[in-house]
Coordinates of N, CA and C in Angstrom, one line a residue:
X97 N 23.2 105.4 104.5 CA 22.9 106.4 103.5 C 21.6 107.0 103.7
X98 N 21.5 108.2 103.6 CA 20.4 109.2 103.7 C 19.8 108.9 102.7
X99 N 18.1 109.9 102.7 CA 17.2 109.3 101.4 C 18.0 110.2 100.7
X100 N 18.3 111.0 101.0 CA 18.6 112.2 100.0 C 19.7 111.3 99.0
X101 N 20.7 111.1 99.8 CA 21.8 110.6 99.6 C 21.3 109.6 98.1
X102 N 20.5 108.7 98.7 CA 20.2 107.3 97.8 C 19.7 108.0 96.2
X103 N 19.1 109.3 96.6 CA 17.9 110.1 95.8 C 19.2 110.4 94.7
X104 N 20.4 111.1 95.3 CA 21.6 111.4 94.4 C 22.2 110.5 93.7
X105 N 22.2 108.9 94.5 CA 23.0 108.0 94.2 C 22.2 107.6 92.7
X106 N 20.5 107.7 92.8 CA 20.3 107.1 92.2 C 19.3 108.0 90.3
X107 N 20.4 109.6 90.4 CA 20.1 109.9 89.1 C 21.0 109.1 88.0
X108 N 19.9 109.8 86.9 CA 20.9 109.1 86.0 C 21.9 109.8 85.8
X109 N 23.3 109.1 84.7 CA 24.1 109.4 84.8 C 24.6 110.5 83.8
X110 N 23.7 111.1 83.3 CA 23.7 112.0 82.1 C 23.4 113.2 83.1
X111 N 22.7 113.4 84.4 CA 22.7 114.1 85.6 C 24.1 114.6 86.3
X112 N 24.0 113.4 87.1 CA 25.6 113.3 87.4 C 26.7 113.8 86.8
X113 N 26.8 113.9 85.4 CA 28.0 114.4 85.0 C 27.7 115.5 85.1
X114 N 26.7 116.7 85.1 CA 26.5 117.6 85.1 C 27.1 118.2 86.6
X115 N 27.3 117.5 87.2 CA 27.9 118.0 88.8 C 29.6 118.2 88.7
X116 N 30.0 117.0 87.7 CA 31.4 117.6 88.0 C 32.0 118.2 87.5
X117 N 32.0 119.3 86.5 CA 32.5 120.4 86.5 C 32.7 121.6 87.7
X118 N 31.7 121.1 88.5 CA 32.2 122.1 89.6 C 32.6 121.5 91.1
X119 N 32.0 120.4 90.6 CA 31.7 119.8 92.2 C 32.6 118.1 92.0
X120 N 33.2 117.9 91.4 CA 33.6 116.4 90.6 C 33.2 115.5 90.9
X121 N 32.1 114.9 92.0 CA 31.1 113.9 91.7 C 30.3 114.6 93.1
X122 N 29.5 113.3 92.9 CA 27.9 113.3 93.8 C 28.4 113.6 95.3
X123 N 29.7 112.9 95.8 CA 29.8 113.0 97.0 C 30.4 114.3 97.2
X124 N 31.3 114.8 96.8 CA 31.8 115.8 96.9 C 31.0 116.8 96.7
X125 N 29.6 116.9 96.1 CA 28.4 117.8 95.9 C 27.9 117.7 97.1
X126 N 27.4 116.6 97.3 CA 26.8 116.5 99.0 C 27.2 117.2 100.3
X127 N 29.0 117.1 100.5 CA 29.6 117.1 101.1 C 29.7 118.8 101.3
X128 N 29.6 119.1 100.3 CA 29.7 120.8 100.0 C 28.7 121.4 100.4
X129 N 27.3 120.9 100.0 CA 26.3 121.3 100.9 C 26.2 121.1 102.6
X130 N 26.3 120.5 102.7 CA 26.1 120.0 103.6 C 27.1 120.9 104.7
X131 N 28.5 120.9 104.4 CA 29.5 122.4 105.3 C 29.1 124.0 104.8
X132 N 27.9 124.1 104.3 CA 27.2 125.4 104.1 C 26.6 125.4 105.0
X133 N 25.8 124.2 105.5 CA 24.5 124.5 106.5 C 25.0 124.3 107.2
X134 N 26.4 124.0 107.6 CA 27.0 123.3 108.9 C 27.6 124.9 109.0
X135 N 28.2 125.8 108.1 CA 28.8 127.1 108.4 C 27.7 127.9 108.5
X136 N 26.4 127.7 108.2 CA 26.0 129.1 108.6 C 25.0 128.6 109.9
X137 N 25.1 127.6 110.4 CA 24.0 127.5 111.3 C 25.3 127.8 112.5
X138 N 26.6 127.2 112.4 CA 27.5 127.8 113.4 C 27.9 128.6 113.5
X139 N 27.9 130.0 112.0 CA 27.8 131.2 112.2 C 26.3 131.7 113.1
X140 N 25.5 131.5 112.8 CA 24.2 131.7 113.4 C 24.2 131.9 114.7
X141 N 24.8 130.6 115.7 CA 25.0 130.1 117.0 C 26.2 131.2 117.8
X142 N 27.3 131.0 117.1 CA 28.3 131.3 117.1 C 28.5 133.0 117.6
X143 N 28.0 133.8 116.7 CA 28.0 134.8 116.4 C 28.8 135.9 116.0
X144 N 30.0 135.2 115.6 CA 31.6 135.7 115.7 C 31.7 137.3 114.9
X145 N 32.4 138.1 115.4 CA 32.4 138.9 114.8 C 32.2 139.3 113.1
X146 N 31.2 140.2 112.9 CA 31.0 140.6 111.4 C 30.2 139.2 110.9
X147 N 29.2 138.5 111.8 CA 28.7 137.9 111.2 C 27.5 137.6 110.8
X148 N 26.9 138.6 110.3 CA 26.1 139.1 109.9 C 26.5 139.3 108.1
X149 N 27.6 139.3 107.9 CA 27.9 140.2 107.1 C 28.7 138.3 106.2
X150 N 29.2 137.6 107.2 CA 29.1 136.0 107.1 C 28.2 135.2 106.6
X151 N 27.2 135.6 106.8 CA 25.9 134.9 106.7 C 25.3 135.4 105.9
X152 N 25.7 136.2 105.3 CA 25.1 137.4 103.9 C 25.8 136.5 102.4
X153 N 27.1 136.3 102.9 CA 28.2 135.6 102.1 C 27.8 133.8 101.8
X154 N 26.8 133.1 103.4 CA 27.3 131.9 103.2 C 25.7 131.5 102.7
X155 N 24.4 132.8 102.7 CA 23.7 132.4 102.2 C 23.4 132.8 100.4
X156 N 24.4 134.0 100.0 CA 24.4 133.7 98.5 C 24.8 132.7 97.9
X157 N 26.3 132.4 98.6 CA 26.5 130.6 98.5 C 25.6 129.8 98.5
X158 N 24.9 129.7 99.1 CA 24.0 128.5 99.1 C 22.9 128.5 98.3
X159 N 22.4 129.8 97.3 CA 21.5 130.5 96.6 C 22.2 129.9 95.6
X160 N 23.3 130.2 95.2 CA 24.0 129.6 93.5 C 24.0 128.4 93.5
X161 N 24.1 127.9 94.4 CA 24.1 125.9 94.4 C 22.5 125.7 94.1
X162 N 21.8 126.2 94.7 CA 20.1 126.0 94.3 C 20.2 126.3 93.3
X163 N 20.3 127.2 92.3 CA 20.2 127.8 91.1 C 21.2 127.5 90.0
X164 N 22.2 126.7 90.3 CA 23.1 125.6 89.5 C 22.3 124.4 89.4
X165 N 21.6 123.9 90.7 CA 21.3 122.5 90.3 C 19.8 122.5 89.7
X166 N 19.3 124.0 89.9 CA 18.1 123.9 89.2 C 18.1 124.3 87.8
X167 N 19.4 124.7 87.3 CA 19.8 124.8 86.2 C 19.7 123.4 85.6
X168 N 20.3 122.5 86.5 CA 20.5 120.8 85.9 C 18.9 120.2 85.5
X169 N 17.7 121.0 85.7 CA 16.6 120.1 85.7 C 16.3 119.6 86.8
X170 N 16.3 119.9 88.1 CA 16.1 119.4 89.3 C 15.9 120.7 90.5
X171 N 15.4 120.1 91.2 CA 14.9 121.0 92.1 C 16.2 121.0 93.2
X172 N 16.3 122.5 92.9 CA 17.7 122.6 93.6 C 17.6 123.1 95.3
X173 N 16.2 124.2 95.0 CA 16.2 124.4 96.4 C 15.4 123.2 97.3
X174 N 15.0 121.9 97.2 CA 14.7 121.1 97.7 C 16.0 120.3 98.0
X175 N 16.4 120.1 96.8 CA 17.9 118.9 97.0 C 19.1 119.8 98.0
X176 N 19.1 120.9 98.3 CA 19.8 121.9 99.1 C 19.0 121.8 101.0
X177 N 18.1 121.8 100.3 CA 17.4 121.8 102.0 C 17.2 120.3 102.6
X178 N 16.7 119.7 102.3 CA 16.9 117.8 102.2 C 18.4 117.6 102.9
X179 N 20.0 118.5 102.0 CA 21.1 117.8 102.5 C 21.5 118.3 103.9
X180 N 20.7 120.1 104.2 CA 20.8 120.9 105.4 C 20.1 120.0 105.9
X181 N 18.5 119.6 105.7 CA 18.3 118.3 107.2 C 19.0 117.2 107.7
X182 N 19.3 116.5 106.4 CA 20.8 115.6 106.9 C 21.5 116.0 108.3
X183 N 22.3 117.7 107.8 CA 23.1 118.3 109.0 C 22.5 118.0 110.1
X184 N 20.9 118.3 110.4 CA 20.4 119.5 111.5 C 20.2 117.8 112.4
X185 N 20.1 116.6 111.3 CA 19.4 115.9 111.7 C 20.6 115.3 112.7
X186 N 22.0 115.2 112.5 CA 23.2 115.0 112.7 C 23.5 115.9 113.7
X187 N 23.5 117.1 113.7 CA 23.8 118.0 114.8 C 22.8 117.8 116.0
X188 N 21.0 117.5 115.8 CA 20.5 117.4 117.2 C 20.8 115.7 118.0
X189 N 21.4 115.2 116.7 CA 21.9 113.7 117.6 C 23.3 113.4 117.9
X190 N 24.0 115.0 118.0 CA 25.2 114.8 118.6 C 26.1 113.6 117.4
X191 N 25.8 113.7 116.0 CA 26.7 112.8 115.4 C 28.0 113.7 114.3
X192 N 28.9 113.2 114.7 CA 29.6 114.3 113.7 C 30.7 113.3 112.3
X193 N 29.9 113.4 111.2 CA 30.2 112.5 109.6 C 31.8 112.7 109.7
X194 N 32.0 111.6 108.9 CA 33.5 111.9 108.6 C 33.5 112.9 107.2
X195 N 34.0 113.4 107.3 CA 34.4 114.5 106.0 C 35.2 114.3 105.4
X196 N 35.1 114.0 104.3 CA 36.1 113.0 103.3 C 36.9 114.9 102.4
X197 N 36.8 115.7 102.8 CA 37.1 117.1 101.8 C 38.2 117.9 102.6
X198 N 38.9 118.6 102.1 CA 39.8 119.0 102.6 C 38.9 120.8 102.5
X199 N 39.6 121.6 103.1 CA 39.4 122.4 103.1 C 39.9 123.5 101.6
X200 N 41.2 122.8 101.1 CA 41.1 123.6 100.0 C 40.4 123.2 98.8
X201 N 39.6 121.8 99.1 CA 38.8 121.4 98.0 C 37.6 122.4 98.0
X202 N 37.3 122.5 99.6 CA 36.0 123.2 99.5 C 35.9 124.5 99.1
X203 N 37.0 125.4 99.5 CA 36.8 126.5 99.1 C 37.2 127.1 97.4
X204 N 38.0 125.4 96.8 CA 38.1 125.8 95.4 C 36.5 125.4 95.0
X205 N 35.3 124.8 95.2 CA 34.7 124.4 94.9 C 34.0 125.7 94.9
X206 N 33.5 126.2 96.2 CA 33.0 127.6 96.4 C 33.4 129.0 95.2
X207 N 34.6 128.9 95.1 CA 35.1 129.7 94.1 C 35.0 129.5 92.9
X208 N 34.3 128.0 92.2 CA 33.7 127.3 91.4 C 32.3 128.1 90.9
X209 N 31.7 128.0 91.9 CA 30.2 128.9 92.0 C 30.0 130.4 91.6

């Protein structure tokens, strides 16, 4: 478990519930962040057509999740960038997480935001 991770594990739970209305718990919040930084740093890389216009899309996304969790009383653009080092930290050691999320969870989650 990451610090971040432990940092999540270990709000209270009057916090936590505040996550799942959109996100329905801690892991599933994590997990969500975490394939934002993982989609725009491989849009970044990538450069696939119109992606520019990608990355306009996957960084408002990631602006509402800061500004949801800073809504909760927490520092959201820290807890946002903490779960992107997680990624980066994972991507420069060649390690790739199991992803416990389907893809229609994530994008209902996104549509959540």
């Amino acid at each position: 478990m990451t610090k971040i991770q432990e940092t999540l594990a270990a709000l209270p739970e009057e916090k936590k519930a505040l996550f799942v209305p959109v996100f329905g718990d801690m892991e599933m919040f994590y997990t969500t962040v975490y394939l934002i930084a993982r989609n725009e740093h491989v849009t970044e890389q990538e450069k696939p057509d119109r992606y520019e216009d990608r990355l306009q899309v996957i960084r408002r996304i990631r602006s509402k999740v800061e500004k949801l969790v800073s809504s909760f009383g927490l520092d959201g653009s820290e807890i946002v960038a903490d779960i992107a080092s997680d990624y980066f930290e994972d991507y420069v050691n060649y390690k790739e997480p199991d992803i416990r999320m389907t893809n229609e969870e994530f994008i209902r989650i996104i549509k959540k935001l």
